[in-house]
Amino acid sequence: MTMPDAQLTEETIFTWGAPPLKFGAGASDEIGFDLAQHDVRRVLVITDPGIARTGIAHRIADALHRYDLTAEIFDGVHVEPTDDSFTKAVGYATEQGPWDAFVAVGGGSAIDTAKAVNLLTSHPGELMDYVNKPVGLAKPPPGQLKPLVAVPTTAGTGSESTAMCILDVLSMKVKTGISHWRLRPTLAVVDPLLTTSMPPEVTASTGMDVVCHALESYTARDYRTFARKKPEERVTYCGANPVSDLWCEKAMTLLASSFRKAVADGANDVDARMDMMMAATFAGMGFGNAGVHIPHANAYPIAGMVTDYVPAGYPPDEPMVPHGQSVSLTAPEAFRYTFPAAPDRHLRAAELLGPGAEKLDDPAEQLPSVLVDLMRDIGIPNGIGAVGFSESDVPDLVPGTMKQQRLLATCPREVGEQEIADILRKSVQNW
Ligand SMILES: NC(=O)c1ccc[n+]([C@@H]2O[C@H](COP(=O)([O-])OP(=O)(O)OC[C@H]3O[C@@H](n4cnc5c(N)ncnc54)[C@H](O)[C@@H]3O)[C@@H](O)[C@H]2O)c1
């Protein structure tokens, strides 16, 4: 092997990070012991009203009390958080604080809110100081945050292992995030038994987020094709790399065997719930480092510009396109577009996610076909048309996708306004 040349223009380095993990049935009962190791006394448990109603957050607080920790519950997380809801949660934590540590109990909404609360109660500044450019100033957190233990109750976002949190900026009708390695939870406590109460529609949507994390990371641009960075320029998403690939491949295998079962009988099929939680964790370890591309970039305007679609299984009376639905609706068409950039990877992904699927004459159709079969079986809406958009909305959606340059940079094929418009138009109906 030759030594890397300081003049090299192509990247030779990738990075990979994840928090320590405690995984398995009953893992959440041990959380008191785990937090007590961090020399903390006063802990705020952050959750949403739906999870609070299941009793999960109270069980976690009791597990903390058993180790003489003081635990209080904030159950005001907004499902799919916004700048307003982050600010309210930070306001509550500041008024009732100080806290020595935080425990997030819930899906991505609760975990992301807890990351923002941790950041903004550990350091001075306004939310927009830290939000990604161009919406915010993208300032790095000035120092260490407090311990945050993430306890996911959905098999979905992988937020328990990622270094970002996502929010809807209401005034701008745009979804964006804060992304910095300091946001990564201190510990992920992943207990599949917490997911048995998830309604089938939430299981389907959050599981599609896992599918897209694995597929987009696996087909992301290779880390070696980026321009070489200085150490201080390195970003969390570094492109497909051998370590992320492993996690993504394993996630796809688990999804293939258990996703349909978890949707059909998730209250009883604990084995399927175990596999789905493992898949979500693995995909989080993949995409949280490699990155995602077109389907996730399109999800931002699809979710941000919803008008009156109210999904079953989610809080009533509030129009929203749940994150997992919004990422999957353009996925079949996106992978048709990216196929020529990495045919082998698309075919391998189709094989892992749909073992035994009929071999099609056109190889570019294999992955979209496996995806569409899965989406139909688990009740995902049929395209962006089914959540309230038509072809005439496409010109309004495109700028929202193009703002996600951080994600589009990871796309394995050059993509501009024309291509995104084409993908959105062809995704009005997927089957
Ligand atoms: N930070 C990241 O890395 C990352 C990655 C992907 C998505 N996200 C964000 O995460 C959010 C979506 O999170 P999500 O898909 O996990 O869902 P969620 O947290 O929004 O929860 C969805 C619904 O399911 C309910 N629910 C959750 N777990 C339950 C359980 N065990 N039993 C009964 N009901 C339950 C909740 O009360 C809520 O009504 C979005 O805001 C998305 O942008 C973050």
XYZ file of N, CA, C and O in Angstrom, residues 246-377:
528
model
N -22.480 -3.036 5.570
C -22.775 -4.266 6.326
C -24.076 -4.137 7.096
O -24.924 -5.027 7.082
N -24.231 -3.011 7.799
C -25.443 -2.794 8.601
C -26.672 -2.751 7.691
O -27.729 -3.283 8.029
N -26.530 -2.080 6.540
C -27.687 -1.940 5.641
C -28.100 -3.296 5.072
O -29.288 -3.605 4.988
N -27.132 -4.093 4.684
C -27.465 -5.411 4.112
C -28.223 -6.262 5.124
O -29.226 -6.894 4.813
N -27.736 -6.254 6.355
C -28.377 -7.071 7.395
C -29.788 -6.533 7.680
O -30.730 -7.310 7.886
N -29.931 -5.202 7.666
C -31.258 -4.613 7.903
C -32.241 -5.101 6.835
O -33.381 -5.469 7.132
N -31.795 -5.137 5.586
C -32.698 -5.558 4.489
C -33.138 -7.008 4.677
O -34.298 -7.349 4.451
N -32.226 -7.868 5.097
C -32.576 -9.277 5.313
C -33.639 -9.408 6.408
O -34.606 -10.167 6.279
N -33.471 -8.661 7.490
C -34.446 -8.717 8.591
C -35.802 -8.177 8.139
O -36.850 -8.724 8.478
N -35.772 -7.104 7.355
C -37.024 -6.518 6.854
C -37.758 -7.526 5.970
O -38.979 -7.663 6.041
N -36.995 -8.221 5.140
C -37.611 -9.182 4.217
C -38.366 -10.255 4.997
O -39.454 -10.675 4.619
N -37.802 -10.688 6.124
C -38.463 -11.801 6.821
C -39.579 -11.331 7.741
O -40.507 -12.090 8.010
N -39.554 -10.083 8.217
C -40.479 -9.762 9.312
C -41.361 -8.535 9.152
O -42.245 -8.327 9.978
N -41.146 -7.705 8.121
C -41.924 -6.457 8.046
C -43.418 -6.750 7.888
O -44.263 -6.257 8.653
N -43.773 -7.595 6.932
C -45.200 -7.866 6.710
C -45.846 -8.475 7.961
O -46.964 -8.132 8.329
N -45.104 -9.349 8.641
C -45.648 -9.996 9.848
C -45.881 -8.965 10.949
O -46.875 -9.034 11.677
N -44.962 -8.014 11.107
C -45.099 -7.009 12.179
C -46.325 -6.132 11.941
O -46.995 -5.724 12.886
N -46.620 -5.831 10.672
C -47.804 -5.014 10.374
C -49.070 -5.845 10.611
O -50.041 -5.373 11.201
N -49.032 -7.109 10.192
C -50.245 -7.934 10.263
C -50.605 -8.325 11.691
O -51.779 -8.363 12.051
N -49.602 -8.600 12.530
C -49.914 -9.127 13.868
C -48.896 -8.649 14.903
O -48.375 -9.427 15.700
N -48.632 -7.352 14.871
C -47.563 -6.800 15.718
C -47.832 -6.842 17.204
O -46.901 -6.735 18.004
N -49.103 -7.009 17.600
C -49.383 -7.063 19.037
C -48.936 -8.400 19.622
O -48.640 -8.502 20.813
N -48.895 -9.438 18.781
C -48.586 -10.789 19.282
C -47.270 -11.354 18.780
O -46.644 -12.179 19.444
N -46.855 -10.942 17.577
C -45.677 -11.564 16.971
C -44.400 -10.877 17.467
O -43.836 -9.990 16.815
N -43.955 -11.309 18.640
C -42.797 -10.662 19.271
C -41.524 -10.888 18.450
O -40.657 -10.007 18.363
N -41.427 -12.044 17.787
C -40.225 -12.298 16.969
C -40.125 -11.286 15.828
O -39.040 -10.780 15.523
N -41.284 -10.989 15.215
C -41.269 -10.009 14.129
C -40.884 -8.628 14.675
O -40.127 -7.886 14.044
N -41.400 -8.295 15.861
C -41.048 -7.000 16.473
C -39.551 -6.936 16.786
O -38.911 -5.896 16.635
N -38.988 -8.065 17.241
C -37.534 -8.100 17.529
C -36.755 -7.811 16.251
O -35.834 -6.994 16.230
N -37.135 -8.507 15.163
C -36.416 -8.324 13.894
C -36.535 -6.883 13.399
O -35.570 -6.298 12.898
N -37.736 -6.322 13.518
C -37.932 -4.954 13.012
C -37.111 -3.955 13.814
O -36.543 -3.010 13.264
N -37.055 -4.171 15.139
C -36.280 -3.240 15.967
C -34.794 -3.360 15.639
O -34.069 -2.371 15.579
N -34.366 -4.605 15.396
C -32.963 -4.833 15.031
C -32.687 -4.165 13.670
O -31.660 -3.512 13.494
N -33.628 -4.317 12.736
C -33.452 -3.712 11.405
C -33.353 -2.193 11.513
O -32.509 -1.559 10.858
N -34.206 -1.600 12.368
C -34.193 -0.142 12.517
C -32.851 0.323 13.095
O -32.265 1.307 12.638
N -32.372 -0.433 14.094
C -31.098 -0.086 14.733
C -29.960 -0.213 13.722
O -29.104 0.672 13.606
N -29.960 -1.318 12.975
C -28.892 -1.543 11.994
C -28.927 -0.468 10.899
O -27.886 0.082 10.525
N -30.134 -0.181 10.389
C -30.227 0.819 9.320
C -29.799 2.196 9.842
O -29.176 2.976 9.124
N -30.124 2.471 11.120
C -29.695 3.745 11.725
C -28.179 3.843 11.742
O -27.598 4.901 11.487
N -27.522 2.717 12.030
C -26.054 2.711 12.070
C -25.469 2.836 10.664
O -24.333 3.243 10.488
N -26.279 2.469 9.673
C -25.843 2.628 8.285
C -26.066 4.044 7.807
O -25.115 4.796 7.569
N -27.335 4.458 7.767
C -27.616 5.777 7.170
C -27.085 6.918 8.021
O -26.736 7.976 7.492
N -27.000 6.697 9.341
C -26.513 7.768 10.221
C -25.081 8.153 9.915
O -24.588 9.177 10.389
N -24.399 7.356 9.125
C -23.022 7.653 8.737
C -22.870 7.839 7.231
O -22.183 8.739 6.787
N -23.530 6.959 6.460
C -23.384 7.047 4.999
C -24.212 8.199 4.434
O -23.757 8.951 3.583
N -25.473 8.321 4.914
C -26.361 9.363 4.393
C -27.478 8.782 3.554
O -27.473 7.602 3.205
N -28.454 9.616 3.255
C -29.603 9.232 2.430
C -29.673 10.206 1.260
O -28.955 11.202 1.251
N -30.549 9.907 0.265
C -30.555 10.826 -0.880
C -31.956 11.176 -1.364
O -32.740 11.738 -0.580
N -32.323 10.865 -2.612
C -33.527 11.473 -3.211
C -34.821 11.217 -2.413
O -35.566 12.171 -2.150
N -35.152 9.969 -2.042
C -36.439 9.787 -1.354
C -36.560 10.653 -0.098
O -37.603 11.243 0.161
N -35.482 10.737 0.687
C -35.544 11.574 1.889
C -35.593 13.059 1.543
O -36.278 13.829 2.212
N -34.879 13.468 0.493
C -34.916 14.892 0.109
C -36.332 15.267 -0.339
O -36.849 16.334 0.018
N -36.994 14.374 -1.088
C -38.371 14.646 -1.525
C -39.349 14.660 -0.353
O -40.390 15.331 -0.400
N -39.038 13.897 0.684
C -39.964 13.800 1.823
C -40.175 15.146 2.497
O -41.232 15.408 3.056
N -39.156 15.980 2.448
C -39.259 17.264 3.169
C -40.385 18.137 2.620
O -41.264 18.550 3.381
N -40.428 18.444 1.301
C -41.574 19.238 0.836
C -42.894 18.472 0.882
O -43.945 19.076 1.116
N -42.861 17.151 0.684
C -44.128 16.382 0.725
C -44.763 16.528 2.114
O -45.965 16.767 2.242
N -43.940 16.411 3.160
C -44.484 16.548 4.521
C -44.772 18.018 4.834
O -45.789 18.341 5.437
N -43.889 18.896 4.381
C -44.009 20.314 4.748
C -45.191 21.004 4.081
O -45.731 21.972 4.613
N -45.615 20.518 2.884
C -46.661 21.237 2.140
C -48.006 20.508 2.150
O -48.888 20.799 1.332
N -48.165 19.585 3.102
C -49.442 18.853 3.191
C -50.582 19.843 3.429
O -50.393 20.865 4.097
N -51.737 19.526 2.848
C -52.886 20.409 3.093
C -53.937 19.737 3.977
O -54.154 20.169 5.107
N -54.542 18.646 3.491
C -55.612 18.097 4.330
C -55.574 16.583 4.519
O -56.544 15.989 4.948
N -54.446 15.943 4.235
C -54.357 14.486 4.416
C -54.180 14.169 5.914
O -53.251 14.650 6.556
N -55.091 13.372 6.461
C -55.002 12.967 7.873
C -54.850 11.444 7.909
O -55.788 10.711 7.595
N -53.658 10.941 8.252
C -53.425 9.495 8.168
C -54.082 8.725 9.304
O -54.143 9.219 10.438
N -54.541 7.513 9.006
C -55.080 6.635 10.050
C -53.943 6.244 10.992
O -52.785 6.163 10.590
N -54.282 6.040 12.268
C -53.312 5.545 13.247
C -52.489 6.631 13.912
O -51.740 6.360 14.855
N -52.578 7.865 13.412
C -51.804 8.992 13.962
C -52.750 9.934 14.698
O -53.982 9.768 14.602
N -52.227 10.917 15.442
C -53.135 11.818 16.164
C -54.190 12.398 15.216
O -53.855 12.836 14.113
N -55.469 12.356 15.613
C -56.542 12.789 14.717
C -56.554 14.306 14.540
O -55.893 15.034 15.283
N -57.300 14.758 13.544
C -57.576 16.196 13.349
C -56.358 17.010 12.957
O -56.393 18.231 13.039
N -55.252 16.363 12.610
C -54.109 17.190 12.210
C -53.558 16.688 10.883
O -53.022 15.584 10.813
N -53.685 17.519 9.823
C -53.135 17.057 8.547
C -51.628 16.825 8.661
O -50.912 17.662 9.211
N -51.171 15.682 8.183
C -49.728 15.394 8.166
C -49.465 14.207 7.252
O -50.326 13.349 7.069
N -48.284 14.200 6.639
C -47.835 12.983 5.958
C -46.734 12.420 6.857
O -45.658 13.021 6.951
N -47.002 11.308 7.558
C -45.988 10.781 8.475
C -44.654 10.570 7.748
O -44.644 10.216 6.559
N -43.583 10.743 8.501
C -42.250 10.721 7.892
C -42.011 9.483 7.018
O -41.548 9.589 5.886
N -42.348 8.315 7.545
C -42.084 7.072 6.795
C -42.859 7.019 5.493
O -42.366 6.526 4.465
N -44.095 7.522 5.506
C -44.875 7.572 4.257
C -44.225 8.567 3.299
O -44.060 8.282 2.107
N -43.860 9.729 3.803
C -43.348 10.764 2.899
C -42.033 10.334 2.233
O -41.776 10.687 1.089
N -41.214 9.537 2.936
C -39.962 9.108 2.293
C -40.201 8.000 1.269
O -39.477 7.898 0.279
N -41.238 7.182 1.501
C -41.380 6.017 0.617
C -42.135 6.333 -0.677
O -41.998 5.612 -1.658
N -42.916 7.423 -0.682
C -43.815 7.654 -1.819
C -43.083 7.873 -3.145
O -43.615 7.561 -4.207
N -41.882 8.408 -3.103
C -41.149 8.601 -4.365
C -39.985 7.610 -4.509
O -39.203 7.711 -5.452
N -39.893 6.660 -3.560
C -38.738 5.746 -3.580
C -38.691 4.865 -4.842
O -37.625 4.744 -5.464
N -39.818 4.242 -5.262
C -39.699 3.385 -6.446
C -39.145 4.147 -7.650
O -38.237 3.655 -8.345
N -39.642 5.351 -7.868
C -39.193 6.125 -9.029
C -37.751 6.614 -8.841
O -36.957 6.642 -9.793
N -37.409 6.979 -7.602
C -36.034 7.445 -7.332
C -35.030 6.336 -7.651
O -33.974 6.594 -8.243
N -35.367 5.095 -7.285
C -34.410 4.004 -7.537
C -34.387 3.586 -9.010
O -33.387 3.038 -9.468
N -35.484 3.875 -9.722
C -35.425 3.691 -11.191
C -34.387 4.659 -11.762
O -33.599 4.316 -12.625
N -34.391 5.881 -11.214
C -33.478 6.916 -11.720
C -32.013 6.621 -11.343
O -31.108 6.800 -12.155
N -31.796 6.136 -10.110
C -30.397 5.944 -9.683
C -29.809 4.619 -10.185
O -28.590 4.435 -10.113
N -30.642 3.724 -10.696
C -30.167 2.390 -11.112
C -28.882 2.422 -11.951
O -27.916 1.711 -11.637
N -28.803 3.259 -13.016
C -27.600 3.181 -13.862
C -26.301 3.535 -13.133
O -25.222 3.141 -13.558
N -26.408 4.244 -12.023
C -25.184 4.637 -11.304
C -24.548 3.452 -10.585
O -23.326 3.473 -10.338
N -25.349 2.465 -10.225
C -24.807 1.326 -9.472
C -25.732 0.119 -9.643
O -26.385 -0.317 -8.693
N -25.797 -0.448 -10.873
C -26.742 -1.550 -11.114
C -26.580 -2.718 -10.144
O -27.577 -3.247 -9.648
N -25.340 -3.101 -9.837
C -25.138 -4.267 -8.965
C -25.733 -4.048 -7.585
O -26.322 -4.947 -6.985
N -25.536 -2.863 -7.076
C -26.057 -2.568 -5.735
C -27.585 -2.572 -5.714
O -28.202 -3.059 -4.770
N -28.198 -2.024 -6.764
C -29.664 -2.024 -6.803
C -30.203 -3.455 -6.885
O -31.197 -3.797 -6.246
N -29.527 -4.290 -7.666
C -29.980 -5.674 -7.816
C -29.771 -6.466 -6.527
O -30.615 -7.264 -6.117
N -28.640 -6.231 -5.886
C -28.357 -6.914 -4.610
C -29.397 -6.500 -3.560
O -29.906 -7.329 -2.805
N -29.732 -5.212 -3.526
C -30.733 -4.723 -2.562
C -32.079 -5.376 -2.843
O -32.781 -5.813 -1.918
N -32.446 -5.479 -4.129
C -33.727 -6.105 -4.485
C -33.742 -7.566 -4.036
O -34.753 -8.071 -3.542
N -32.620 -8.237 -4.174
C -32.518 -9.649 -3.794
C -32.664 -9.802 -2.272
O -33.343 -10.698 -1.781
N -32.020 -8.891 -1.515
C -32.070 -8.991 -0.053
C -33.458 -8.643 0.480
O -33.957 -9.276 1.402
N -34.075 -7.628 -0.109
C -35.374 -7.160 0.382
C -36.529 -8.020 -0.144
O -37.555 -8.147 0.521
N -36.334 -8.616 -1.310
C -37.401 -9.432 -1.888
C -36.850 -10.745 -2.394
O -36.905 -11.033 -3.596
N -36.314 -11.588 -1.473
C -35.749 -12.852 -1.936
C -36.858 -13.691 -2.582
O -37.961 -13.741 -2.060
N -36.575 -14.259 -3.695
C -37.596 -15.087 -4.345
C -38.507 -14.305 -5.265
O -39.382 -14.893 -5.913
N -38.336 -12.981 -5.347
C -39.201 -12.211 -6.257
C -38.889 -12.613 -7.697
O -37.734 -12.936 -8.021
N -39.920 -12.587 -8.534
C -39.759 -12.959 -9.942
C -38.692 -12.065 -10.607
O -38.660 -10.858 -10.357
N -37.813 -12.674 -11.407
C -36.764 -11.895 -12.092
C -37.377 -11.213 -13.310
O -37.960 -11.872 -14.164
N -37.234 -9.910 -13.381
C -37.849 -9.158 -14.471
C -36.866 -8.995 -15.629
O -35.646 -9.003 -15.412
N -37.386 -8.825 -16.849
C -36.515 -8.669 -18.019
C -35.670 -7.411 -17.906
O -34.506 -7.390 -18.269
N -36.297 -6.331 -17.401
C -35.567 -5.073 -17.271
C -34.993 -4.984 -15.853
O -35.747 -4.812 -14.882
N -33.669 -5.107 -15.682
C -33.107 -5.135 -14.325
C -33.389 -3.842 -13.544
O -33.478 -3.865 -12.315
N -33.571 -2.735 -14.250
C -33.840 -1.467 -13.555
C -35.187 -1.502 -12.835
O -35.448 -0.702 -11.940
N -36.059 -2.433 -13.220
C -37.396 -2.520 -12.617
C -37.427 -3.398 -11.363
O -38.433 -3.428 -10.654
N -36.317 -4.157 -11.138
C -36.360 -5.154 -10.067
C -36.603 -4.520 -8.685
O -37.502 -4.934 -7.951
N -35.810 -3.517 -8.322
C -35.966 -2.908 -6.994
C -37.286 -2.138 -6.875
O -38.016 -2.327 -5.878
N -37.663 -1.296 -7.860
C -38.975 -0.648 -7.756
C -40.112 -1.654 -7.599
O -41.052 -1.442 -6.826
N -40.012 -2.803 -8.298
C -41.088 -3.790 -8.238
C -41.176 -4.429 -6.834
O -42.266 -4.600 -6.281
N -40.009 -4.757 -6.246
C -39.996 -5.324 -4.888
C -40.592 -4.316 -3.900
O -41.382 -4.660 -3.008
N -40.239 -3.048 -4.084
C -40.733 -1.992 -3.187
C -42.248 -1.825 -3.306
O -42.947 -1.728 -2.297
N -42.731 -1.773 -4.536
C -44.166 -1.573 -4.754
C -44.962 -2.741 -4.160
O -45.997 -2.542 -3.508
N -44.475 -3.974 -4.349
C -45.171 -5.141 -3.767
C -45.293 -4.988 -2.247
O -46.345 -5.231 -1.666
N -44.186 -4.582 -1.629
C -44.175 -4.422 -0.171
C -45.143 -3.310 0.249
O -45.967 -3.484 1.156
N -45.071 -2.173 -0.437
C -45.902 -1.028 -0.057
C -47.390 -1.348 -0.196
O -48.202 -0.950 0.635
N -47.742 -2.079 -1.234
C -49.158 -2.474 -1.410
C -49.596 -3.402 -0.278
O -50.666 -3.241 0.279
N -48.714 -4.371 0.051
C -49.083 -5.367 1.070
C -49.303 -4.740 2.438
O -50.104 -5.238 3.230
